[in-house]
Short mmCIF file of C-alpha atoms in Angstrom, two decimals:
data_model
loop_
_atom_site.label_atom_id
_atom_site.label_comp_id
_atom_site.label_asym_id
_atom_site.label_seq_id
_atom_site.Cartn_x
_atom_site.Cartn_y
_atom_site.Cartn_z
CA UNK A 243 -2.07 3.35 9.15
CA UNK A 244 1.52 2.13 9.04
CA UNK A 245 0.45 -1.04 7.26
CA UNK A 246 -1.46 1.02 4.69
CA UNK A 247 1.52 3.31 4.14
CA UNK A 248 3.70 0.23 3.56
CA UNK A 249 1.11 -1.22 1.17
CA UNK A 250 1.02 1.96 -0.90
CA UNK A 251 4.81 1.98 -1.04
CA UNK A 252 4.77 -1.67 -2.14
CA UNK A 253 2.33 -0.95 -4.96
CA UNK A 254 4.38 2.03 -6.11
CA UNK A 255 7.50 -0.13 -6.20
CA UNK A 256 5.65 -2.89 -8.02
CA UNK A 257 4.57 -0.38 -10.65
CA UNK A 258 8.19 0.66 -11.17
CA UNK A 259 8.52 3.73 -8.96
CA UNK A 260 11.87 3.95 -7.17
CA UNK A 261 10.86 4.49 -3.52
CA UNK A 262 13.63 4.23 -0.91
CA UNK A 263 13.06 1.71 1.88
CA UNK A 264 12.27 3.32 5.24
CA UNK A 265 13.44 1.68 8.49
CA UNK A 266 9.89 1.64 9.88
CA UNK A 267 8.44 -0.40 7.01
CA UNK A 268 9.36 -3.77 8.55
CA UNK A 269 7.26 -2.91 11.61
CA UNK A 270 4.09 -2.76 9.49
CA UNK A 271 4.74 -5.32 6.75
CA UNK A 272 2.47 -8.30 6.18
CA UNK A 273 2.98 -10.80 9.00
CA UNK A 274 4.69 -8.37 11.37
CA UNK A 275 3.78 -8.50 15.05
CA UNK A 276 2.39 -5.49 16.96
CA UNK A 277 4.94 -3.65 19.10
CA UNK A 278 4.48 -1.71 22.32
CA UNK A 279 6.32 1.38 21.11
CA UNK A 280 6.30 2.77 17.61
CA UNK A 281 9.65 3.44 15.98
CA UNK A 282 8.09 6.22 13.90
CA UNK A 283 5.79 9.13 14.74
CA UNK A 284 2.16 8.75 13.63
CA UNK A 285 2.47 12.09 11.83
CA UNK A 286 5.25 10.61 9.66
CA UNK A 287 3.00 7.67 8.77
CA UNK A 288 0.12 9.99 7.94
CA UNK A 289 2.31 12.19 5.74
CA UNK A 290 3.75 9.17 3.94
CA UNK A 291 0.27 7.71 3.43
CA UNK A 292 -0.98 10.97 1.91
CA UNK A 293 2.05 11.62 -0.28
CA UNK A 294 2.06 8.03 -1.54
CA UNK A 295 -1.58 8.47 -2.49
CA UNK A 296 -0.70 11.44 -4.65
CA UNK A 297 2.11 9.50 -6.33
CA UNK A 298 -0.23 6.57 -6.97
CA UNK A 299 -2.89 8.81 -8.44
CA UNK A 300 -0.39 10.32 -10.86
CA UNK A 301 1.22 7.00 -11.75
CA UNK A 302 -2.03 5.06 -12.23
CA UNK A 303 -3.50 7.93 -14.22
CA UNK A 304 -0.57 7.81 -16.62
CA UNK A 305 -0.81 4.08 -17.45
CA UNK A 306 -2.07 3.34 -20.93
CA UNK A 307 -4.11 0.21 -21.65
CA UNK A 308 -1.09 -1.82 -22.77
CA UNK A 309 0.95 -0.97 -19.67
CA UNK A 310 -2.03 -1.52 -17.34
CA UNK A 311 -2.48 -5.03 -18.73
CA UNK A 312 1.24 -5.86 -18.45
CA UNK A 313 2.42 -8.30 -15.76
CA UNK A 314 2.76 -7.11 -12.19
CA UNK A 315 5.99 -8.02 -10.38
CA UNK A 316 4.38 -10.84 -8.41
CA UNK A 317 1.11 -12.71 -8.04
CA UNK A 318 -1.05 -11.25 -5.27
CA UNK A 319 -3.23 -13.13 -2.74
CA UNK A 320 -6.37 -12.70 -4.85
CA UNK A 321 -4.59 -14.02 -7.95
CA UNK A 322 -3.97 -10.58 -9.50
CA UNK A 323 -1.25 -10.78 -12.12
CA UNK A 324 -1.42 -7.53 -14.12
CA UNK A 325 -0.74 -3.98 -13.01
CA UNK A 326 -4.44 -3.15 -13.34
CA UNK A 327 -5.44 -6.17 -11.27
CA UNK A 328 -2.79 -5.29 -8.67
CA UNK A 329 -4.20 -1.77 -8.34
CA UNK A 330 -7.67 -3.26 -7.87
CA UNK A 331 -6.40 -5.66 -5.18
CA UNK A 332 -4.60 -2.89 -3.29
CA UNK A 333 -7.74 -0.72 -3.46
CA UNK A 334 -9.76 -3.53 -1.88
CA UNK A 335 -7.01 -4.17 0.69
CA UNK A 336 -6.86 -0.50 1.65
CA UNK A 337 -10.65 -0.22 1.92
CA UNK A 338 -10.73 -3.24 4.23
CA UNK A 339 -8.13 -1.77 6.58
CA UNK A 340 -9.60 1.74 6.48
CA UNK A 341 -12.83 0.15 7.69
CA UNK A 342 -10.91 -1.36 10.60
CA UNK A 343 -9.38 2.02 11.43
CA UNK A 344 -12.80 3.65 11.37
CA UNK A 345 -14.11 1.04 13.79
CA UNK A 346 -11.20 1.66 16.18
CA UNK A 347 -11.66 5.43 16.05
CA UNK A 348 -15.39 5.13 16.77
CA UNK A 349 -14.72 3.30 20.04
#
């Protein structure tokens, strides 16, 4: 969940939203190693995940065709280069990890 919260924050920043960096983000960034103790409460991660989703919904819904096809701040692992392609990549990425979370919860 922390990784997904960080991913949503990354997409928001890449789309131009000014989101302050949180100290816990480094713990869940791409390539980070699992830790024994969390530095942030799971409820904080859940709240951030949900609120970031609302911000993304509003921001993505406001993009016109020209802005959606404009360059994203960096090339993503799947080759995405526009804001629209970045949103598509992050949707896939989130779906993948939500599937992992569902598998963990089921066990």
